[in-house]
Amino acid sequence: MRGLMGSSGHVTPPSQQMLARERASVCSLVDRRLYLESEPVRDISCSDISLYEECLARLWLDGESVPPTDFLPRIERLKLMRWFDGMVVDRLIQRLREHPYRVLGCNISGASTGGDARWKKTLQVLSDEPTVASRLVIEITESEPIDPDLGVALVRELQQLGCRVAVDDFGARYGMQTARAIRYPDIVKIDASFLVGARGNSTDGARRLSAMVKLAKQTGGEVVIEGVETQEDLDQVKRQGIRWGQGYLFVAKADTSL
């Protein structure tokens, strides 16, 4: 909801009551319309082997799938990211219960990694259900920096419970900072922009991608290159010596139903 326009033409901040109503409306809509769509992280030499499936949050509105780029800015503005990320994690845990042979992951913002009451409940659930915890991958996005104390402590707890932690969009915004803070991520996902930059036999682009691959390998985690959309992209990933790729090229062959 846009701010109300005063008579002077300046934007008047909405009242607390209006904000509360808007937050309640958005929460209700997301709760009813949220669904998860999986995208596999594939072995580039054997498409039958997956590291895990990233579950992407979508909203189903008016008969169409709405991507997060269209609704997350509003959720962020309303300061609902912790709530939203918590809901996605809760639903993913339920999917893991329903699909006992699948390994699933989801994104959370670095700002959502504080040790609040919701995380305490989630950690207890994972402690009680180790077969679920061992198949859960939590990806920390580059959009916000991870809290150096509470966030890093949460990562350690998740790993101790058997979950894997991935750094998403490595090389973009806060991705590298997150990797340094975590120190020992299980998975590092190189931002798709580096693969895009290497297209068309770009020597400079391939060199930048190689440099990012080298940095990612230094973390000790499994390295994934994101944004694999064409055979050219796949060939580039192979030249980089990386086993895992993710992108639209693999989606058509995947079972994305959850």
mmCIF file of N, CA and C in Angstrom, residues 69-181:
data_model
loop_
_atom_site.group_PDB
_atom_site.id
_atom_site.type_symbol
_atom_site.label_atom_id
_atom_site.label_comp_id
_atom_site.label_asym_id
_atom_site.label_seq_id
_atom_site.Cartn_x
_atom_site.Cartn_y
_atom_site.Cartn_z
ATOM 1 N N THR A 69 10.111 -11.910 -6.757
ATOM 2 C CA THR A 69 10.506 -10.541 -7.088
ATOM 3 C C THR A 69 9.312 -9.596 -7.122
ATOM 4 N N ASP A 70 8.113 -10.160 -7.303
ATOM 5 C CA ASP A 70 6.913 -9.323 -7.374
ATOM 6 C C ASP A 70 6.262 -9.068 -6.017
ATOM 7 N N PHE A 71 6.564 -9.914 -5.021
ATOM 8 C CA PHE A 71 5.882 -9.712 -3.733
ATOM 9 C C PHE A 71 6.821 -9.529 -2.541
ATOM 10 N N LEU A 72 8.073 -9.950 -2.675
ATOM 11 C CA LEU A 72 8.979 -9.801 -1.528
ATOM 12 C C LEU A 72 9.278 -8.346 -1.163
ATOM 13 N N PRO A 73 9.399 -7.427 -2.128
ATOM 14 C CA PRO A 73 9.636 -6.033 -1.728
ATOM 15 C C PRO A 73 8.578 -5.499 -0.765
ATOM 16 N N ARG A 74 7.320 -5.864 -0.992
ATOM 17 C CA ARG A 74 6.261 -5.407 -0.085
ATOM 18 C C ARG A 74 6.409 -6.068 1.278
ATOM 19 N N ILE A 75 6.745 -7.340 1.298
ATOM 20 C CA ILE A 75 6.947 -8.042 2.565
ATOM 21 C C ILE A 75 8.108 -7.428 3.335
ATOM 22 N N GLU A 76 9.175 -7.075 2.615
ATOM 23 C CA GLU A 76 10.321 -6.434 3.261
ATOM 24 C C GLU A 76 9.935 -5.065 3.811
ATOM 25 N N ARG A 77 9.178 -4.303 3.023
ATOM 26 C CA ARG A 77 8.761 -2.962 3.475
ATOM 27 C C ARG A 77 7.929 -3.035 4.741
ATOM 28 N N LEU A 78 7.109 -4.065 4.851
ATOM 29 C CA LEU A 78 6.249 -4.228 6.026
ATOM 30 C C LEU A 78 6.964 -4.924 7.181
ATOM 31 N N LYS A 79 8.263 -5.184 6.981
ATOM 32 C CA LYS A 79 9.093 -5.838 8.011
ATOM 33 C C LYS A 79 8.524 -7.206 8.404
ATOM 34 N N LEU A 80 8.174 -7.969 7.381
ATOM 35 C CA LEU A 80 7.599 -9.299 7.594
ATOM 36 C C LEU A 80 8.524 -10.419 7.118
ATOM 37 N N MET A 81 9.786 -10.096 6.827
ATOM 38 C CA MET A 81 10.665 -11.122 6.267
ATOM 39 C C MET A 81 10.913 -12.268 7.241
ATOM 40 N N ARG A 82 11.085 -11.979 8.510
ATOM 41 C CA ARG A 82 11.278 -13.056 9.491
ATOM 42 C C ARG A 82 10.060 -13.985 9.513
ATOM 43 N N TRP A 83 8.888 -13.366 9.525
ATOM 44 C CA TRP A 83 7.655 -14.161 9.510
ATOM 45 C C TRP A 83 7.568 -14.999 8.241
ATOM 46 N N PHE A 84 7.843 -14.378 7.092
ATOM 47 C CA PHE A 84 7.739 -15.079 5.814
ATOM 48 C C PHE A 84 8.745 -16.230 5.740
ATOM 49 N N ASP A 85 9.993 -15.958 6.080
ATOM 50 C CA ASP A 85 11.008 -17.014 6.034
ATOM 51 C C ASP A 85 10.653 -18.160 6.972
ATOM 52 N N GLY A 86 10.132 -17.813 8.153
ATOM 53 C CA GLY A 86 9.728 -18.853 9.096
ATOM 54 C C GLY A 86 8.619 -19.722 8.542
ATOM 55 N N MET A 87 7.661 -19.091 7.850
ATOM 56 C CA MET A 87 6.569 -19.857 7.244
ATOM 57 C C MET A 87 7.102 -20.805 6.168
ATOM 58 N N VAL A 88 8.019 -20.319 5.335
ATOM 59 C CA VAL A 88 8.581 -21.164 4.276
ATOM 60 C C VAL A 88 9.324 -22.357 4.876
ATOM 61 N N VAL A 89 10.126 -22.114 5.908
ATOM 62 C CA VAL A 89 10.858 -23.214 6.551
ATOM 63 C C VAL A 89 9.884 -24.227 7.147
ATOM 64 N N ASP A 90 8.850 -23.745 7.813
ATOM 65 C CA ASP A 90 7.854 -24.659 8.400
ATOM 66 C C ASP A 90 7.204 -25.532 7.330
ATOM 67 N N ARG A 91 6.857 -24.925 6.209
ATOM 68 C CA ARG A 91 6.211 -25.698 5.141
ATOM 69 C C ARG A 91 7.193 -26.676 4.493
ATOM 70 N N LEU A 92 8.433 -26.262 4.414
ATOM 71 C CA LEU A 92 9.431 -27.164 3.841
ATOM 72 C C LEU A 92 9.635 -28.384 4.736
ATOM 73 N N ILE A 93 9.654 -28.170 6.034
ATOM 74 C CA ILE A 93 9.780 -29.293 6.967
ATOM 75 C C ILE A 93 8.617 -30.262 6.783
ATOM 76 N N GLN A 94 7.419 -29.731 6.587
ATOM 77 C CA GLN A 94 6.268 -30.598 6.345
ATOM 78 C C GLN A 94 6.436 -31.379 5.046
ATOM 79 N N ARG A 95 6.973 -30.740 4.005
ATOM 80 C CA ARG A 95 7.210 -31.452 2.737
ATOM 81 C C ARG A 95 8.234 -32.565 2.926
ATOM 82 N N LEU A 96 9.226 -32.330 3.744
ATOM 83 C CA LEU A 96 10.228 -33.365 4.013
ATOM 84 C C LEU A 96 9.604 -34.565 4.711
ATOM 85 N N ARG A 97 8.657 -34.310 5.588
ATOM 86 C CA ARG A 97 7.941 -35.417 6.237
ATOM 87 C C ARG A 97 7.138 -36.213 5.202
ATOM 88 N N GLU A 98 6.532 -35.495 4.266
ATOM 89 C CA GLU A 98 5.680 -36.141 3.268
ATOM 90 C C GLU A 98 6.477 -36.863 2.185
ATOM 91 N N HIS A 99 7.725 -36.431 1.978
ATOM 92 C CA HIS A 99 8.575 -37.018 0.932
ATOM 93 C C HIS A 99 9.884 -37.489 1.574
ATOM 94 N N PRO A 100 9.871 -38.653 2.206
ATOM 95 C CA PRO A 100 11.006 -39.088 3.027
ATOM 96 C C PRO A 100 12.289 -39.411 2.273
ATOM 97 N N TYR A 101 12.248 -39.400 0.943
ATOM 98 C CA TYR A 101 13.458 -39.716 0.190
ATOM 99 C C TYR A 101 14.010 -38.508 -0.565
ATOM 100 N N ARG A 102 13.451 -37.346 -0.310
ATOM 101 C CA ARG A 102 13.916 -36.152 -1.011
ATOM 102 C C ARG A 102 14.700 -35.249 -0.069
ATOM 103 N N VAL A 103 15.684 -34.571 -0.635
ATOM 104 C CA VAL A 103 16.489 -33.591 0.089
ATOM 105 C C VAL A 103 16.089 -32.221 -0.449
ATOM 106 N N LEU A 104 15.602 -31.358 0.434
ATOM 107 C CA LEU A 104 15.016 -30.093 0.010
ATOM 108 C C LEU A 104 15.669 -28.913 0.716
ATOM 109 N N GLY A 105 15.697 -27.789 0.022
ATOM 110 C CA GLY A 105 16.261 -26.580 0.604
ATOM 111 C C GLY A 105 15.401 -25.373 0.312
ATOM 112 N N CYS A 106 15.633 -24.300 1.066
ATOM 113 C CA CYS A 106 14.912 -23.048 0.814
ATOM 114 C C CYS A 106 15.786 -21.873 1.218
ATOM 115 N N ASN A 107 15.434 -20.715 0.693
ATOM 116 C CA ASN A 107 16.129 -19.470 0.994
ATOM 117 C C ASN A 107 15.608 -18.821 2.260
ATOM 118 N N ILE A 108 16.519 -18.234 3.018
ATOM 119 C CA ILE A 108 16.124 -17.285 4.055
ATOM 120 C C ILE A 108 17.058 -16.086 3.965
ATOM 121 N N SER A 109 16.561 -14.944 4.360
ATOM 122 C CA SER A 109 17.378 -13.737 4.369
ATOM 123 C C SER A 109 18.365 -13.776 5.532
ATOM 124 N N GLY A 110 19.524 -13.157 5.331
ATOM 125 C CA GLY A 110 20.480 -13.054 6.426
ATOM 126 C C GLY A 110 19.883 -12.358 7.633
ATOM 127 N N ALA A 111 18.932 -11.449 7.376
ATOM 128 C CA ALA A 111 18.276 -10.723 8.469
ATOM 129 C C ALA A 111 17.340 -11.608 9.275
ATOM 130 N N SER A 112 17.014 -12.781 8.749
ATOM 131 C CA SER A 112 16.079 -13.688 9.444
ATOM 132 C C SER A 112 16.790 -14.726 10.296
ATOM 133 N N THR A 113 18.093 -14.599 10.433
ATOM 134 C CA THR A 113 18.850 -15.639 11.126
ATOM 135 C C THR A 113 19.067 -15.354 12.605
ATOM 136 N N GLY A 114 18.379 -14.365 13.146
ATOM 137 C CA GLY A 114 18.485 -14.108 14.580
ATOM 138 C C GLY A 114 17.794 -15.184 15.392
ATOM 139 N N GLY A 115 18.225 -15.344 16.632
ATOM 140 C CA GLY A 115 17.676 -16.407 17.472
ATOM 141 C C GLY A 115 16.383 -16.017 18.154
ATOM 142 N N ASP A 116 15.287 -15.925 17.400
ATOM 143 C CA ASP A 116 14.011 -15.566 18.009
ATOM 144 C C ASP A 116 13.236 -16.819 18.404
ATOM 145 N N ALA A 117 12.035 -16.605 18.951
ATOM 146 C CA ALA A 117 11.239 -17.722 19.472
ATOM 147 C C ALA A 117 10.868 -18.715 18.379
ATOM 148 N N ARG A 118 10.618 -18.213 17.183
ATOM 149 C CA ARG A 118 10.218 -19.122 16.099
ATOM 150 C C ARG A 118 11.353 -20.074 15.755
ATOM 151 N N TRP A 119 12.570 -19.567 15.706
ATOM 152 C CA TRP A 119 13.706 -20.437 15.410
ATOM 153 C C TRP A 119 13.927 -21.455 16.517
ATOM 154 N N LYS A 120 13.712 -21.050 17.761
ATOM 155 C CA LYS A 120 13.864 -22.003 18.868
ATOM 156 C C LYS A 120 12.911 -23.176 18.700
ATOM 157 N N LYS A 121 11.691 -22.875 18.286
ATOM 158 C CA LYS A 121 10.710 -23.933 18.049
ATOM 159 C C LYS A 121 11.148 -24.822 16.889
ATOM 160 N N THR A 122 11.633 -24.195 15.808
ATOM 161 C CA THR A 122 12.079 -24.958 14.639
ATOM 162 C C THR A 122 13.259 -25.854 14.989
ATOM 163 N N LEU A 123 14.199 -25.327 15.745
ATOM 164 C CA LEU A 123 15.364 -26.121 16.143
ATOM 165 C C LEU A 123 14.951 -27.320 16.991
ATOM 166 N N GLN A 124 13.943 -27.135 17.837
ATOM 167 C CA GLN A 124 13.463 -28.253 18.651
ATOM 168 C C GLN A 124 12.829 -29.322 17.766
ATOM 169 N N VAL A 125 12.061 -28.883 16.770
ATOM 170 C CA VAL A 125 11.452 -29.832 15.823
ATOM 171 C C VAL A 125 12.534 -30.630 15.109
ATOM 172 N N LEU A 126 13.566 -29.954 14.649
ATOM 173 C CA LEU A 126 14.645 -30.630 13.931
ATOM 174 C C LEU A 126 15.425 -31.564 14.846
ATOM 175 N N SER A 127 15.568 -31.183 16.102
ATOM 176 C CA SER A 127 16.229 -32.053 17.072
ATOM 177 C C SER A 127 15.425 -33.322 17.306
ATOM 178 N N ASP A 128 14.100 -33.176 17.321
ATOM 179 C CA ASP A 128 13.216 -34.322 17.548
ATOM 180 C C ASP A 128 13.076 -35.209 16.313
ATOM 181 N N GLU A 129 13.385 -34.658 15.135
ATOM 182 C CA GLU A 129 13.200 -35.396 13.878
ATOM 183 C C GLU A 129 14.497 -35.386 13.060
ATOM 184 N N PRO A 130 15.495 -36.150 13.480
ATOM 185 C CA PRO A 130 16.798 -36.124 12.801
ATOM 186 C C PRO A 130 16.751 -36.555 11.341
ATOM 187 N N THR A 131 15.799 -37.419 10.974
ATOM 188 C CA THR A 131 15.712 -37.828 9.571
ATOM 189 C C THR A 131 15.211 -36.691 8.684
ATOM 190 N N VAL A 132 14.509 -35.748 9.279
ATOM 191 C CA VAL A 132 14.109 -34.543 8.558
ATOM 192 C C VAL A 132 15.279 -33.565 8.498
ATOM 193 N N ALA A 133 15.921 -33.345 9.628
ATOM 194 C CA ALA A 133 17.040 -32.405 9.690
ATOM 195 C C ALA A 133 18.143 -32.763 8.702
ATOM 196 N N SER A 134 18.418 -34.046 8.552
ATOM 197 C CA SER A 134 19.514 -34.482 7.679
ATOM 198 C C SER A 134 19.217 -34.256 6.204
ATOM 199 N N ARG A 135 17.957 -33.955 5.874
ATOM 200 C CA ARG A 135 17.585 -33.722 4.474
ATOM 201 C C ARG A 135 17.179 -32.269 4.214
ATOM 202 N N LEU A 136 17.483 -31.405 5.167
ATOM 203 C CA LEU A 136 17.127 -29.987 5.044
ATOM 204 C C LEU A 136 18.366 -29.150 4.722
ATOM 205 N N VAL A 137 18.248 -28.320 3.697
ATOM 206 C CA VAL A 137 19.303 -27.371 3.335
ATOM 207 C C VAL A 137 18.741 -25.960 3.498
ATOM 208 N N ILE A 138 19.404 -25.154 4.304
ATOM 209 C CA ILE A 138 19.005 -23.761 4.489
ATOM 210 C C ILE A 138 19.967 -22.884 3.701
ATOM 211 N N GLU A 139 19.429 -22.168 2.719
ATOM 212 C CA GLU A 139 20.232 -21.252 1.915
ATOM 213 C C GLU A 139 20.094 -19.839 2.475
ATOM 214 N N ILE A 140 21.216 -19.192 2.699
ATOM 215 C CA ILE A 140 21.198 -17.816 3.190
ATOM 216 C C ILE A 140 21.494 -16.895 2.015
ATOM 217 N N THR A 141 20.551 -16.014 1.709
ATOM 218 C CA THR A 141 20.662 -15.164 0.525
ATOM 219 C C THR A 141 21.583 -13.977 0.778
ATOM 220 N N GLU A 142 21.861 -13.278 -0.322
ATOM 221 C CA GLU A 142 22.793 -12.154 -0.266
ATOM 222 C C GLU A 142 22.115 -10.831 0.046
ATOM 223 N N SER A 143 20.785 -10.829 0.214
ATOM 224 C CA SER A 143 20.040 -9.570 0.291
ATOM 225 C C SER A 143 20.341 -8.748 1.541
ATOM 226 N N GLU A 144 20.656 -9.413 2.645
ATOM 227 C CA GLU A 144 20.957 -8.728 3.903
ATOM 228 C C GLU A 144 22.151 -9.417 4.563
ATOM 229 N N PRO A 145 22.972 -8.665 5.289
ATOM 230 C CA PRO A 145 24.099 -9.308 5.980
ATOM 231 C C PRO A 145 23.621 -10.178 7.135
ATOM 232 N N ILE A 146 24.313 -11.265 7.369
ATOM 233 C CA ILE A 146 23.987 -12.148 8.477
ATOM 234 C C ILE A 146 24.481 -11.525 9.779
ATOM 235 N N ASP A 147 23.715 -11.675 10.842
ATOM 236 C CA ASP A 147 24.135 -11.172 12.148
ATOM 237 C C ASP A 147 25.384 -11.936 12.581
ATOM 238 N N PRO A 148 26.476 -11.224 12.904
ATOM 239 C CA PRO A 148 27.731 -11.914 13.214
ATOM 240 C C PRO A 148 27.694 -12.750 14.485
ATOM 241 N N ASP A 149 26.720 -12.508 15.341
ATOM 242 C CA ASP A 149 26.617 -13.284 16.578
ATOM 243 C C ASP A 149 25.442 -14.263 16.520
ATOM 244 N N LEU A 150 24.220 -13.727 16.520
ATOM 245 C CA LEU A 150 23.039 -14.590 16.541
ATOM 246 C C LEU A 150 22.920 -15.416 15.268
ATOM 247 N N GLY A 151 23.201 -14.795 14.125
ATOM 248 C CA GLY A 151 23.084 -15.511 12.860
ATOM 249 C C GLY A 151 24.076 -16.645 12.740
ATOM 250 N N VAL A 152 25.309 -16.364 13.077
ATOM 251 C CA VAL A 152 26.347 -17.401 13.002
ATOM 252 C C VAL A 152 26.063 -18.508 14.012
ATOM 253 N N ALA A 153 25.569 -18.140 15.197
ATOM 254 C CA ALA A 153 25.218 -19.158 16.200
ATOM 255 C C ALA A 153 24.102 -20.063 15.685
ATOM 256 N N LEU A 154 23.117 -19.483 14.987
ATOM 257 C CA LEU A 154 22.033 -20.286 14.419
ATOM 258 C C LEU A 154 22.570 -21.262 13.382
ATOM 259 N N VAL A 155 23.469 -20.788 12.538
ATOM 260 C CA VAL A 155 24.073 -21.668 11.529
ATOM 261 C C VAL A 155 24.760 -22.851 12.197
ATOM 262 N N ARG A 156 25.501 -22.581 13.256
ATOM 263 C CA ARG A 156 26.197 -23.664 13.966
ATOM 264 C C ARG A 156 25.188 -24.678 14.520
ATOM 265 N N GLU A 157 24.105 -24.175 15.098
ATOM 266 C CA GLU A 157 23.086 -25.086 15.652
ATOM 267 C C GLU A 157 22.455 -25.940 14.563
ATOM 268 N N LEU A 158 22.144 -25.326 13.431
ATOM 269 C CA LEU A 158 21.562 -26.078 12.320
ATOM 270 C C LEU A 158 22.506 -27.178 11.852
ATOM 271 N N GLN A 159 23.776 -26.838 11.725
ATOM 272 C CA GLN A 159 24.753 -27.830 11.274
ATOM 273 C C GLN A 159 24.927 -28.948 12.300
ATOM 274 N N GLN A 160 24.915 -28.598 13.569
ATOM 275 C CA GLN A 160 25.046 -29.619 14.614
ATOM 276 C C GLN A 160 23.870 -30.587 14.615
ATOM 277 N N LEU A 161 22.708 -30.107 14.169
ATOM 278 C CA LEU A 161 21.521 -30.962 14.108
ATOM 279 C C LEU A 161 21.488 -31.817 12.845
ATOM 280 N N GLY A 162 22.457 -31.607 11.962
ATOM 281 C CA GLY A 162 22.528 -32.414 10.744
ATOM 282 C C GLY A 162 22.069 -31.713 9.488
ATOM 283 N N CYS A 163 21.577 -30.480 9.617
ATOM 284 C CA CYS A 163 21.176 -29.714 8.434
ATOM 285 C C CYS A 163 22.426 -29.227 7.701
ATOM 286 N N ARG A 164 22.256 -28.933 6.434
ATOM 287 C CA ARG A 164 23.322 -28.300 5.679
ATOM 288 C C ARG A 164 22.973 -26.835 5.431
ATOM 289 N N VAL A 165 23.993 -26.008 5.406
ATOM 290 C CA VAL A 165 23.803 -24.573 5.204
ATOM 291 C C VAL A 165 24.524 -24.159 3.927
ATOM 292 N N ALA A 166 23.798 -23.460 3.071
ATOM 293 C CA ALA A 166 24.354 -22.999 1.800
ATOM 294 C C ALA A 166 24.425 -21.477 1.776
ATOM 295 N N VAL A 167 25.469 -20.962 1.149
ATOM 296 C CA VAL A 167 25.568 -19.528 0.885
ATOM 297 C C VAL A 167 25.084 -19.306 -0.538
ATOM 298 N N ASP A 168 23.998 -18.571 -0.681
ATOM 299 C CA ASP A 168 23.414 -18.323 -1.996
ATOM 300 C C ASP A 168 24.029 -17.074 -2.617
ATOM 301 N N ASP A 169 24.047 -17.031 -3.950
ATOM 302 C CA ASP A 169 24.478 -15.843 -4.698
ATOM 303 C C ASP A 169 25.880 -15.387 -4.296
ATOM 304 N N PHE A 170 26.786 -16.331 -4.157
ATOM 305 C CA PHE A 170 28.170 -16.017 -3.790
ATOM 306 C C PHE A 170 28.773 -15.088 -4.844
ATOM 307 N N GLY A 171 29.351 -13.982 -4.373
ATOM 308 C CA GLY A 171 29.937 -12.998 -5.276
ATOM 309 C C GLY A 171 29.064 -11.786 -5.500
ATOM 310 N N ALA A 172 27.798 -11.852 -5.071
ATOM 311 C CA ALA A 172 26.870 -10.726 -5.233
ATOM 312 C C ALA A 172 26.512 -10.153 -3.865
ATOM 313 N N ARG A 173 26.483 -8.857 -3.773
ATOM 314 C CA ARG A 173 26.100 -8.142 -2.558
ATOM 315 C C ARG A 173 26.761 -8.739 -1.308
ATOM 316 N N TYR A 174 25.944 -9.319 -0.386
ATOM 317 C CA TYR A 174 26.501 -9.798 0.877
ATOM 318 C C TYR A 174 26.894 -11.274 0.842
ATOM 319 N N GLY A 175 26.869 -11.895 -0.338
ATOM 320 C CA GLY A 175 27.140 -13.330 -0.425
ATOM 321 C C GLY A 175 28.504 -13.727 0.109
ATOM 322 N N MET A 176 29.544 -13.012 -0.300
ATOM 323 C CA MET A 176 30.895 -13.354 0.153
ATOM 324 C C MET A 176 31.066 -13.033 1.633
ATOM 325 N N GLN A 177 30.448 -11.938 2.082
ATOM 326 C CA GLN A 177 30.502 -11.583 3.501
ATOM 327 C C GLN A 177 29.851 -12.673 4.346
ATOM 328 N N THR A 178 28.738 -13.212 3.866
ATOM 329 C CA THR A 178 28.062 -14.296 4.580
ATOM 330 C C THR A 178 28.952 -15.523 4.666
ATOM 331 N N ALA A 179 29.615 -15.858 3.567
ATOM 332 C CA ALA A 179 30.505 -17.023 3.561
ATOM 333 C C ALA A 179 31.641 -16.849 4.561
ATOM 334 N N ARG A 180 32.196 -15.647 4.633
ATOM 335 C CA ARG A 180 33.280 -15.405 5.593
ATOM 336 C C ARG A 180 32.772 -15.501 7.028
ATOM 337 N N ALA A 181 31.561 -15.005 7.263
ATOM 338 C CA ALA A 181 30.997 -15.051 8.616
ATOM 339 C C ALA A 181 30.723 -16.486 9.052
#
